[in-house]
Amino acid sequence: MASKPGIPKGTRDFSPSEVAKRQYIIGAIKHHFETFGFQPIETPSFENSDTLMGKYGEEGDRLIFKILNSGNFFFDKSKIALPESLDELLANSSETINKEQLVQLNKFTARISEKALRYDLTVPFARYVVQHQNEIEFPFKRYQIQPVWRADRPQKGRFREFFQCDADVVGSTSLWQEVELVQLYDNVFTTLGLNGAVIKINNRKILSGIAEVIGAKDKLIDFTVALDKLDKIGEDGVKKEMLEKGITEDAIAKVQPLFNFTGSIDEKLAKLSDLLVSSEEGTKGVEELRFICDNVAAIGLGKSILDLDVTLARGLNYYTGAIFEVTAPKEVAMGSIGGGGRYDDLTGIFGLKNMSGVGISFGLDRIYLVLEELNLFPDTVTEATKVLFINFGNEEALYAMKAIAALRAAGIKAELYPDAAKLAKQFSHADKRGIPFTVLCGDEEIASSTYKIKNLVSGEQESVSLEELTERLQ
């Protein structure tokens, strides 16, 4: 009995119209990547496990898809044995794994799996830069549009296999790169007709400075992770989590202004300057943000909005300066559709020190959902074949194919129905495919070197020459 077809949870098939829409978005992103001077690279879909493991924090490591080594040794207990403490655990998957078992499981996994599917494009890019450093001209501006995989819990806008569209610059500490990346976001969204996307910006130095002035420098991660949840769990929820993490009530009181942090970017920067006056690192972060925001304002944005969000705390494991996150227009309930930031030493994890970089990513799948919900895809995006030639037999088909070759050379999507089927079936095929025109070539048309074109929307038809046919279809 044949098995029922299906695909793994968190993955998708894409129909022709869906692929056309995705390619429309990718085309807009790719166009602007290249107009901004970014060069394309590609890296393998899987990397050596030690390239990826330990680069994303404990939670990230759990979401990496590992690939079993090929061969039969996994089943040969004389060559590799399962640690005794894990036998019972793996037999009963409902048990909660403890830290000691996790360590043993990771060691065991390392013996049977030496490769893993890439989790993102950033770490493979860092590996690429280090491996090819003698061939690269720095500063190096690269873009990469490829799929990544995460063993995450699937939900709306979150999949286990999805594309990332990244642009990074390495080898320069200039803040003009951040200014350009804000413009890059805006240019892409303007091309896509997406009005009101909010490009949120913060700085890791500001977060470090705040933790310093409230006396919680050793609690930076706990502090910022809690603060980042302000829009989800509210002020009371954030304060409760901070207290649970050991941050004192006195320290929390000092950051009370952050819970109602409103006003223009200039007003927010002024408040931060006052709050961080005693922190050298925090003050530097304010100066960096002021440079970026002032210059973006001077240049101007199209359809996007730049906003300073002091609660933004993504990627603290490797971001060291500016932090970006892009949210969809407020009328769409969707998480972030892009993000990125400045990292001062990402390549250091592979031995190349002092190589500063900054990059952003576009969330293709979520941008797709936003454009779909707002009905922003142009009708022309899903246009496929423009004209279908009706097949009356081999002689007529040959006459039609010569015209089809000329139309294709002119950039017109044209095809011949492959079989000399009943006319009703051929016209029905064109209708179901959404093909707007048909062409009939019978004895009369062959004798007069003409073509009878029919508009399937209006029902109008006329006999024309090949030159006129080309003009009608362009």
Tab-separated table of C-alpha atoms in Angstrom:
chain	number	residue	atom	x	y	z
A	1	MET	CA	0.000	0.000	0.000
A	2	ALA	CA	1.411	3.376	-1.018
A	3	SER	CA	2.202	5.763	1.825
A	4	LYS	CA	0.222	8.983	2.104
A	5	PRO	CA	2.302	11.889	0.741
A	6	GLY	CA	3.234	14.652	3.120
A	7	ILE	CA	5.977	17.101	4.079
A	8	PRO	CA	7.725	17.739	7.420
A	9	LYS	CA	6.051	20.139	9.832
A	10	GLY	CA	7.331	23.681	9.425
A	11	THR	CA	8.055	23.314	5.695
A	12	ARG	CA	5.950	24.274	2.683
A	13	ASP	CA	5.324	23.627	-0.990
A	14	PHE	CA	4.967	26.739	-3.145
A	15	SER	CA	2.542	27.041	-6.071
A	16	PRO	CA	3.549	28.866	-9.291
A	17	SER	CA	1.808	32.070	-8.155
A	18	GLU	CA	3.452	31.897	-4.713
A	19	VAL	CA	6.884	31.395	-6.267
A	20	ALA	CA	6.250	34.357	-8.586
A	21	LYS	CA	5.385	36.565	-5.610
A	22	ARG	CA	8.438	35.410	-3.650
A	23	GLN	CA	10.661	36.081	-6.650
A	24	TYR	CA	9.123	39.555	-6.916
A	25	ILE	CA	10.207	40.323	-3.348
A	26	ILE	CA	13.647	38.732	-3.823
A	27	GLY	CA	14.070	40.694	-7.056
A	28	ALA	CA	13.414	43.998	-5.269
A	29	ILE	CA	15.810	43.109	-2.433
A	30	LYS	CA	18.511	41.869	-4.806
A	31	HIS	CA	18.201	44.988	-6.997
A	32	HIS	CA	18.805	47.314	-4.073
A	33	PHE	CA	21.552	45.130	-2.599
A	34	GLU	CA	23.428	45.544	-5.871
A	35	THR	CA	22.709	49.281	-6.324
A	36	PHE	CA	24.219	49.769	-2.846
A	37	GLY	CA	27.371	47.926	-3.955
A	38	PHE	CA	26.883	44.563	-2.221
A	39	GLN	CA	28.326	41.496	-3.969
A	40	PRO	CA	26.691	38.055	-3.925
A	41	ILE	CA	28.204	34.967	-2.303
A	42	GLU	CA	26.796	31.511	-1.517
A	43	THR	CA	27.798	29.032	1.175
A	44	PRO	CA	26.908	25.313	1.601
A	45	SER	CA	23.509	24.377	3.036
A	46	PHE	CA	25.332	22.449	5.762
A	47	GLU	CA	28.487	23.235	7.725
A	48	ASN	CA	30.756	21.315	10.050
A	49	SER	CA	28.973	21.133	13.415
A	50	ASP	CA	31.812	22.865	15.243
A	51	THR	CA	31.417	25.848	12.898
A	52	LEU	CA	27.862	26.388	14.163
A	53	MET	CA	27.685	24.997	17.698
A	54	GLY	CA	28.330	27.453	20.533
A	55	LYS	CA	27.767	30.530	18.349
A	56	TYR	CA	24.084	31.178	19.116
A	57	GLY	CA	23.828	30.582	22.848
A	58	GLU	CA	22.269	27.552	24.537
A	59	GLU	CA	18.791	28.153	23.079
A	60	GLY	CA	20.155	28.587	19.558
A	61	ASP	CA	22.215	25.406	19.818
A	62	ARG	CA	19.031	23.461	20.647
A	63	LEU	CA	17.448	24.642	17.391
A	64	ILE	CA	20.246	23.481	15.093
A	65	PHE	CA	19.321	20.560	12.827
A	66	LYS	CA	22.124	17.985	13.033
A	67	ILE	CA	22.905	15.553	10.220
A	68	LEU	CA	23.689	11.926	11.061
A	69	ASN	CA	26.945	10.611	9.661
A	70	SER	CA	26.440	8.166	6.821
A	71	GLY	CA	27.325	4.501	7.289
A	72	ASN	CA	26.201	1.762	9.638
A	73	PHE	CA	28.446	2.368	12.640
A	74	PHE	CA	25.624	4.136	14.511
A	75	PHE	CA	24.003	0.741	14.967
A	76	ASP	CA	27.228	-1.040	15.881
A	77	LYS	CA	27.414	-0.966	19.702
A	78	SER	CA	30.969	-2.255	19.584
A	79	LYS	CA	31.989	0.995	17.921
A	80	ILE	CA	29.720	3.471	19.685
A	81	ALA	CA	27.664	2.907	22.798
A	82	LEU	CA	24.854	5.012	24.192
A	83	PRO	CA	25.722	6.415	27.646
A	84	GLU	CA	23.853	4.366	30.266
A	85	SER	CA	22.179	7.380	31.845
A	86	LEU	CA	20.583	8.230	28.495
A	87	ASP	CA	19.118	4.797	27.736
A	88	GLU	CA	16.115	5.309	29.975
A	89	LEU	CA	15.752	8.965	29.022
A	90	LEU	CA	15.525	8.259	25.309
A	91	ALA	CA	13.170	5.368	25.915
A	92	ASN	CA	10.799	7.714	27.722
A	93	SER	CA	10.691	10.985	25.789
A	94	SER	CA	8.254	12.530	28.272
A	95	GLU	CA	11.013	12.906	30.856
A	96	THR	CA	12.637	16.295	31.346
A	97	ILE	CA	16.317	16.283	30.471
A	98	ASN	CA	18.709	17.630	33.115
A	99	LYS	CA	21.988	19.497	32.516
A	100	GLU	CA	24.194	16.460	33.094
A	101	GLN	CA	22.171	14.400	30.632
A	102	LEU	CA	22.255	17.284	28.134
A	103	VAL	CA	26.056	17.389	28.312
A	104	GLN	CA	26.230	13.631	27.751
A	105	LEU	CA	23.697	13.813	24.939
A	106	ASN	CA	25.696	16.565	23.209
A	107	LYS	CA	28.892	14.495	23.494
A	108	PHE	CA	27.101	11.468	22.110
A	109	THR	CA	25.564	13.517	19.290
A	110	ALA	CA	29.014	14.865	18.386
A	111	ARG	CA	30.219	11.286	17.807
A	112	ILE	CA	27.392	10.397	15.413
A	113	SER	CA	26.922	13.792	13.728
A	114	GLU	CA	29.756	15.934	12.414
A	115	LYS	CA	27.655	18.255	10.223
A	116	ALA	CA	24.569	20.427	10.643
A	117	LEU	CA	22.195	22.471	8.508
A	118	ARG	CA	23.038	26.165	8.684
A	119	TYR	CA	21.053	28.060	11.339
A	120	ASP	CA	21.592	31.477	9.775
A	121	LEU	CA	23.789	33.163	7.158
A	122	THR	CA	25.867	35.282	9.542
A	123	VAL	CA	28.111	32.621	11.094
A	124	PRO	CA	28.767	30.920	7.711
A	125	PHE	CA	29.638	34.396	6.384
A	126	ALA	CA	32.126	34.917	9.220
A	127	ARG	CA	33.646	31.526	8.400
A	128	TYR	CA	33.795	32.519	4.705
A	129	VAL	CA	35.590	35.793	5.465
A	130	VAL	CA	38.224	34.090	7.613
A	131	GLN	CA	38.754	31.248	5.148
A	132	HIS	CA	39.046	33.594	2.142
A	133	GLN	CA	40.598	36.634	3.825
A	134	ASN	CA	43.575	36.720	1.448
A	135	GLU	CA	41.281	36.877	-1.599
A	136	ILE	CA	38.872	39.520	-0.277
A	137	GLU	CA	39.202	43.281	-0.781
A	138	PHE	CA	38.170	45.049	2.435
A	139	PRO	CA	35.843	46.668	3.277
A	140	PHE	CA	33.866	43.738	1.868
A	141	LYS	CA	30.187	44.264	1.102
A	142	ARG	CA	28.378	40.971	0.589
A	143	TYR	CA	24.815	39.864	0.170
A	144	GLN	CA	23.424	36.357	0.458
A	145	ILE	CA	19.933	35.017	-0.312
A	146	GLN	CA	19.670	31.357	0.713
A	147	PRO	CA	17.544	29.044	2.892
A	148	VAL	CA	18.311	28.313	6.561
A	149	TRP	CA	16.875	25.721	8.956
A	150	ARG	CA	15.798	25.881	12.600
A	151	ALA	CA	14.168	23.177	14.725
A	152	ASP	CA	11.719	25.762	16.049
A	153	ARG	CA	8.033	25.404	16.930
A	154	PRO	CA	6.138	26.352	13.746
A	155	GLN	CA	3.591	29.192	13.965
A	156	LYS	CA	2.320	32.065	11.821
A	157	GLY	CA	5.301	33.633	10.085
A	158	ARG	CA	7.749	31.149	11.662
A	159	PHE	CA	8.934	28.079	9.775
A	160	ARG	CA	11.608	25.427	10.142
A	161	GLU	CA	12.907	26.077	6.644
A	162	PHE	CA	12.972	29.641	5.388
A	163	PHE	CA	15.006	32.060	3.304
A	164	GLN	CA	17.207	34.796	4.742
A	165	CYS	CA	18.256	37.801	2.703
A	166	ASP	CA	21.363	39.316	4.319
A	167	ALA	CA	23.613	42.261	3.531
A	168	ASP	CA	26.803	42.843	5.552
A	169	VAL	CA	29.880	45.052	5.441
A	170	VAL	CA	33.062	43.866	7.165
A	171	GLY	CA	36.351	45.697	7.537
A	172	SER	CA	35.047	49.169	8.414
A	173	THR	CA	33.973	50.850	11.662
A	174	SER	CA	32.422	53.822	9.852
A	175	LEU	CA	28.909	54.705	11.052
A	176	TRP	CA	28.042	55.745	7.501
A	177	GLN	CA	27.472	52.026	6.940
A	178	GLU	CA	24.600	52.090	9.474
A	179	VAL	CA	23.188	55.175	7.747
A	180	GLU	CA	23.250	53.330	4.427
A	181	LEU	CA	21.631	50.207	5.857
A	182	VAL	CA	18.662	52.260	7.106
A	183	GLN	CA	18.359	53.693	3.596
A	184	LEU	CA	18.627	50.185	2.133
A	185	TYR	CA	15.683	49.001	4.213
A	186	ASP	CA	13.664	52.027	3.153
A	187	ASN	CA	14.516	51.673	-0.541
A	188	VAL	CA	13.360	48.054	-0.609
A	189	PHE	CA	10.112	48.786	1.235
A	190	THR	CA	9.432	51.791	-0.989
A	191	THR	CA	9.859	49.629	-4.103
A	192	LEU	CA	7.468	47.051	-2.618
A	193	GLY	CA	4.917	49.770	-1.843
A	194	LEU	CA	5.053	49.007	1.891
A	195	ASN	CA	4.130	52.243	3.634
A	196	GLY	CA	4.789	52.696	7.340
A	197	ALA	CA	7.344	49.991	8.180
A	198	VAL	CA	9.139	51.056	11.355
A	199	ILE	CA	12.931	50.723	11.448
A	200	LYS	CA	13.719	50.558	15.160
A	201	ILE	CA	17.251	51.347	16.258
A	202	ASN	CA	19.132	51.039	19.547
A	203	ASN	CA	22.754	50.572	20.617
A	204	ARG	CA	24.329	47.835	22.726
A	205	LYS	CA	26.539	50.466	24.393
A	206	ILE	CA	23.423	52.266	25.641
A	207	LEU	CA	22.084	49.056	27.189
A	208	SER	CA	25.472	48.385	28.816
A	209	GLY	CA	25.568	51.971	30.039
A	210	ILE	CA	22.110	51.709	31.606
A	211	ALA	CA	23.071	48.477	33.375
A	212	GLU	CA	26.222	50.233	34.614
A	213	VAL	CA	24.534	53.350	36.034
A	214	ILE	CA	21.917	51.319	37.932
A	215	GLY	CA	24.571	49.043	39.417
A	216	ALA	CA	23.521	45.931	37.526
A	217	LYS	CA	26.419	45.561	35.097
A	218	ASP	CA	26.801	41.889	35.952
A	219	LYS	CA	23.107	41.403	35.131
A	220	LEU	CA	23.221	42.987	31.653
A	221	ILE	CA	21.705	40.027	29.788
A	222	ASP	CA	18.968	39.443	32.388
A	223	PHE	CA	18.167	43.166	32.456
A	224	THR	CA	17.985	43.633	28.693
A	225	VAL	CA	16.101	40.382	28.002
A	226	ALA	CA	13.432	41.480	30.490
A	227	LEU	CA	13.324	45.026	29.100
A	228	ASP	CA	12.911	43.649	25.577
A	229	LYS	CA	9.595	42.099	26.674
A	230	LEU	CA	8.009	45.446	27.638
A	231	ASP	CA	5.558	45.461	24.710
A	232	LYS	CA	4.550	41.839	25.444
A	233	ILE	CA	4.212	41.606	29.243
A	234	GLY	CA	3.968	45.262	30.238
A	235	GLU	CA	5.785	47.332	32.868
A	236	ASP	CA	4.691	45.209	35.850
A	237	GLY	CA	5.678	41.992	34.090
A	238	VAL	CA	9.137	43.370	33.250
A	239	LYS	CA	9.735	44.574	36.813
A	240	LYS	CA	8.638	41.191	38.206
A	241	GLU	CA	11.056	39.354	35.891
A	242	MET	CA	13.915	41.710	36.799
A	243	LEU	CA	13.324	41.115	40.501
A	244	GLU	CA	13.283	37.353	39.922
A	245	LYS	CA	16.660	37.675	38.153
A	246	GLY	CA	18.200	39.420	41.185
A	247	ILE	CA	18.012	43.030	40.016
A	248	THR	CA	17.237	45.230	43.034
A	249	GLU	CA	14.184	47.441	43.479
A	250	ASP	CA	16.508	50.455	43.768
A	251	ALA	CA	18.088	49.637	40.389
A	252	ILE	CA	14.665	49.186	38.775
A	253	ALA	CA	13.544	52.549	40.162
A	254	LYS	CA	16.471	54.245	38.423
A	255	VAL	CA	15.282	53.036	35.016
A	256	GLN	CA	11.650	54.051	35.568
A	257	PRO	CA	11.909	56.646	32.711
A	258	LEU	CA	12.500	53.792	30.242
A	259	PHE	CA	9.023	52.376	30.831
A	260	ASN	CA	7.386	55.484	29.344
A	261	PHE	CA	10.075	56.448	26.867
A	262	THR	CA	8.220	58.659	24.378
A	263	GLY	CA	8.912	61.697	22.242
A	264	SER	CA	10.905	62.459	19.101
A	265	ILE	CA	14.290	60.875	18.464
A	266	ASP	CA	16.009	64.106	19.575
A	267	GLU	CA	13.979	64.155	22.795
A	268	LYS	CA	14.778	60.511	23.493
A	269	LEU	CA	18.497	61.111	22.886
A	270	ALA	CA	18.414	64.053	25.297
A	271	LYS	CA	16.807	61.871	28.004
A	272	LEU	CA	19.402	59.167	27.424
A	273	SER	CA	22.243	61.702	27.626
A	274	ASP	CA	21.011	62.769	31.071
A	275	LEU	CA	20.501	59.194	32.265
A	276	LEU	CA	23.923	58.038	31.038
A	277	VAL	CA	26.017	61.075	31.893
A	278	SER	CA	28.130	59.026	34.349
A	279	SER	CA	28.762	56.170	31.872
A	280	GLU	CA	31.491	56.611	29.272
A	281	GLU	CA	30.275	53.598	27.275
A	282	GLY	CA	26.643	54.688	27.438
A	283	THR	CA	27.518	58.216	26.345
A	284	LYS	CA	29.445	56.831	23.364
A	285	GLY	CA	26.369	54.823	22.402
A	286	VAL	CA	24.214	57.963	22.498
A	287	GLU	CA	26.729	59.792	20.267
A	288	GLU	CA	26.715	56.933	17.751
A	289	LEU	CA	22.916	56.896	17.614
A	290	ARG	CA	22.790	60.673	17.217
A	291	PHE	CA	25.192	60.493	14.248
A	292	ILE	CA	23.115	57.789	12.519
A	293	CYS	CA	19.715	59.365	13.208
A	294	ASP	CA	20.781	62.929	12.315
A	295	ASN	CA	22.241	61.855	8.973
A	296	VAL	CA	19.276	59.645	8.075
A	297	ALA	CA	17.006	62.620	8.805
A	298	ALA	CA	19.180	64.900	6.650
A	299	ILE	CA	19.065	62.480	3.704
A	300	GLY	CA	15.399	61.579	4.212
A	301	LEU	CA	13.382	58.373	3.964
A	302	GLY	CA	10.688	57.320	1.489
A	303	LYS	CA	7.922	55.172	3.006
A	304	SER	CA	9.596	53.995	6.237
A	305	ILE	CA	9.816	55.473	9.727
A	306	LEU	CA	12.995	55.513	11.853
A	307	ASP	CA	12.436	55.247	15.612
A	308	LEU	CA	14.719	54.950	18.623
A	309	ASP	CA	13.569	52.020	20.768
A	310	VAL	CA	15.607	51.748	23.959
A	311	THR	CA	13.959	48.398	24.837
A	312	LEU	CA	15.341	46.752	21.692
A	313	ALA	CA	17.871	44.143	22.805
A	314	ARG	CA	18.205	41.489	20.096
A	315	GLY	CA	21.410	39.587	19.357
A	316	LEU	CA	23.313	40.562	22.502
A	317	ASN	CA	25.594	37.541	22.115
A	318	TYR	CA	27.379	39.267	19.239
A	319	TYR	CA	26.049	42.793	18.578
A	320	THR	CA	28.313	45.478	20.023
A	321	GLY	CA	26.979	48.740	18.563
A	322	ALA	CA	23.843	49.642	16.639
A	323	ILE	CA	20.920	47.198	16.804
A	324	PHE	CA	18.134	47.198	14.179
A	325	GLU	CA	14.691	45.631	14.092
A	326	VAL	CA	12.016	46.322	11.495
A	327	THR	CA	8.315	45.911	12.248
A	328	ALA	CA	5.447	45.830	9.771
A	329	PRO	CA	2.964	48.717	9.482
A	330	LYS	CA	0.707	48.884	12.549
A	331	GLU	CA	-2.374	47.637	10.670
A	332	VAL	CA	-0.719	44.205	10.259
A	333	ALA	CA	-0.306	41.848	13.219
A	334	MET	CA	3.153	40.475	12.464
A	335	GLY	CA	6.455	40.122	14.280
A	336	SER	CA	9.693	41.624	13.010
A	337	ILE	CA	10.259	41.578	9.245
A	338	GLY	CA	13.958	42.401	9.448
A	339	GLY	CA	16.816	43.044	11.826
A	340	GLY	CA	20.559	43.293	12.301
A	341	GLY	CA	23.316	45.282	13.929
A	342	ARG	CA	26.996	46.087	14.409
A	343	TYR	CA	29.395	43.380	15.557
A	344	ASP	CA	33.001	44.270	16.372
A	345	ASP	CA	34.570	40.839	16.406
A	346	LEU	CA	32.322	38.182	14.863
A	347	THR	CA	35.214	36.724	12.848
A	348	GLY	CA	37.178	36.403	16.095
A	349	ILE	CA	35.324	33.139	16.736
A	350	PHE	CA	37.360	31.746	13.836
A	351	GLY	CA	40.657	33.385	14.741
A	352	LEU	CA	40.530	36.633	12.734
A	353	LYS	CA	40.584	39.435	15.312
A	354	ASN	CA	39.518	43.082	15.076
A	355	MET	CA	37.331	42.685	11.986
A	356	SER	CA	34.353	44.938	12.628
A	357	GLY	CA	31.191	44.488	10.631
A	358	VAL	CA	27.562	45.519	10.410
A	359	GLY	CA	24.673	43.824	8.659
A	360	ILE	CA	20.930	43.533	8.231
A	361	SER	CA	18.520	40.814	7.198
A	362	PHE	CA	15.145	40.859	5.435
A	363	GLY	CA	12.504	38.349	6.559
A	364	LEU	CA	11.268	37.155	3.161
A	365	ASP	CA	8.442	34.938	4.442
A	366	ARG	CA	7.013	37.564	6.774
A	367	ILE	CA	7.326	40.315	4.163
A	368	TYR	CA	5.359	38.025	1.826
A	369	LEU	CA	2.572	37.649	4.403
A	370	VAL	CA	2.469	41.419	4.983
A	371	LEU	CA	2.240	42.230	1.261
A	372	GLU	CA	-0.443	39.571	0.834
A	373	GLU	CA	-2.507	40.910	3.726
A	374	LEU	CA	-2.256	44.487	2.450
A	375	ASN	CA	-2.919	43.405	-1.163
A	376	LEU	CA	0.316	45.028	-2.365
A	377	PHE	CA	1.370	42.491	-4.988
A	378	PRO	CA	0.897	43.964	-8.502
A	379	ASP	CA	-1.366	41.899	-10.773
A	380	THR	CA	1.477	41.563	-13.267
A	381	VAL	CA	3.576	39.582	-10.758
A	382	THR	CA	1.655	36.367	-11.316
A	383	GLU	CA	1.250	36.771	-15.080
A	384	ALA	CA	2.551	33.649	-16.769
A	385	THR	CA	1.924	32.737	-20.414
A	386	LYS	CA	0.557	35.689	-22.410
A	387	VAL	CA	-0.750	33.751	-25.417
A	388	LEU	CA	-1.699	30.137	-26.170
A	389	PHE	CA	-1.622	28.928	-29.785
A	390	ILE	CA	-4.438	26.486	-30.559
A	391	ASN	CA	-3.284	23.167	-32.062
A	392	PHE	CA	-5.180	21.959	-35.174
A	393	GLY	CA	-2.596	19.379	-36.286
A	394	ASN	CA	1.065	19.008	-37.186
A	395	GLU	CA	1.075	21.341	-40.241
A	396	GLU	CA	-0.708	24.100	-38.320
A	397	ALA	CA	1.473	23.477	-35.240
A	398	LEU	CA	4.664	23.978	-37.270
A	399	TYR	CA	3.290	27.273	-38.639
A	400	ALA	CA	2.395	28.299	-35.066
A	401	MET	CA	5.799	27.310	-33.648
A	402	LYS	CA	7.625	29.614	-36.070
A	403	ALA	CA	5.520	32.518	-34.770
A	404	ILE	CA	6.001	31.404	-31.165
A	405	ALA	CA	9.800	31.457	-31.647
A	406	ALA	CA	9.579	35.058	-32.926
A	407	LEU	CA	7.346	36.119	-30.016
A	408	ARG	CA	9.672	34.543	-27.460
A	409	ALA	CA	12.621	36.344	-29.053
A	410	ALA	CA	10.668	39.554	-28.436
A	411	GLY	CA	10.286	38.643	-24.762
A	412	ILE	CA	6.651	37.528	-24.972
A	413	LYS	CA	5.610	34.403	-23.046
A	414	ALA	CA	3.973	32.144	-25.622
A	415	GLU	CA	3.242	28.440	-25.945
A	416	LEU	CA	1.503	25.858	-28.131
A	417	TYR	CA	-1.122	23.497	-26.740
A	418	PRO	CA	0.698	20.173	-27.256
A	419	ASP	CA	-2.190	18.057	-28.555
A	420	ALA	CA	-4.700	18.575	-31.372
A	421	ALA	CA	-7.545	18.224	-28.867
A	422	LYS	CA	-11.096	19.520	-29.132
A	423	LEU	CA	-11.289	23.327	-29.275
A	424	ALA	CA	-13.392	23.495	-26.111
A	425	LYS	CA	-10.698	21.656	-24.151
A	426	GLN	CA	-7.924	23.949	-25.439
A	427	PHE	CA	-9.887	27.130	-24.674
A	428	SER	CA	-10.784	25.771	-21.240
A	429	HIS	CA	-7.078	25.136	-20.586
A	430	ALA	CA	-6.247	28.754	-21.442
A	431	ASP	CA	-9.047	30.000	-19.193
A	432	LYS	CA	-7.971	27.881	-16.200
A	433	ARG	CA	-4.360	29.002	-16.637
A	434	GLY	CA	-5.388	32.655	-16.757
A	435	ILE	CA	-3.900	33.080	-20.251
A	436	PRO	CA	-5.476	36.259	-21.706
A	437	PHE	CA	-5.000	35.558	-25.457
A	438	THR	CA	-5.277	32.652	-27.870
A	439	VAL	CA	-4.153	32.465	-31.504
A	440	LEU	CA	-5.778	30.261	-34.144
A	441	CYS	CA	-3.815	29.172	-37.209
A	442	GLY	CA	-5.856	27.187	-39.749
A	443	ASP	CA	-5.640	26.662	-43.510
A	444	GLU	CA	-6.911	30.185	-44.185
A	445	GLU	CA	-4.327	31.823	-41.910
A	446	ILE	CA	-1.471	29.755	-43.344
A	447	ALA	CA	-2.492	30.693	-46.904
A	448	SER	CA	-2.625	34.412	-46.056
A	449	SER	CA	0.364	34.425	-43.641
A	450	THR	CA	-1.842	35.803	-40.873
A	451	TYR	CA	-2.856	34.857	-37.330
A	452	LYS	CA	-6.282	35.101	-35.715
A	453	ILE	CA	-5.806	36.527	-32.198
A	454	LYS	CA	-8.619	36.308	-29.663
A	455	ASN	CA	-8.905	38.301	-26.434
A	456	LEU	CA	-10.398	35.846	-23.953
A	457	VAL	CA	-11.534	38.653	-21.648
A	458	SER	CA	-13.469	40.757	-24.170
A	459	GLY	CA	-14.141	38.021	-26.722
A	460	GLU	CA	-12.869	40.228	-29.571
A	461	GLN	CA	-10.796	38.639	-32.337
A	462	GLU	CA	-9.041	39.831	-35.491
A	463	SER	CA	-6.636	38.583	-38.155
A	464	VAL	CA	-3.198	40.190	-38.030
A	465	SER	CA	0.307	39.810	-39.451
A	466	LEU	CA	3.181	38.502	-37.302
A	467	GLU	CA	4.449	42.046	-36.801
A	468	GLU	CA	0.993	43.225	-35.705
A	469	LEU	CA	0.608	40.183	-33.469
A	470	THR	CA	3.867	41.052	-31.707
A	471	GLU	CA	2.696	44.647	-31.199
A	472	ARG	CA	-0.669	43.526	-29.760
A	473	LEU	CA	0.988	41.247	-27.220
A	474	GLN	CA	3.734	43.574	-26.016
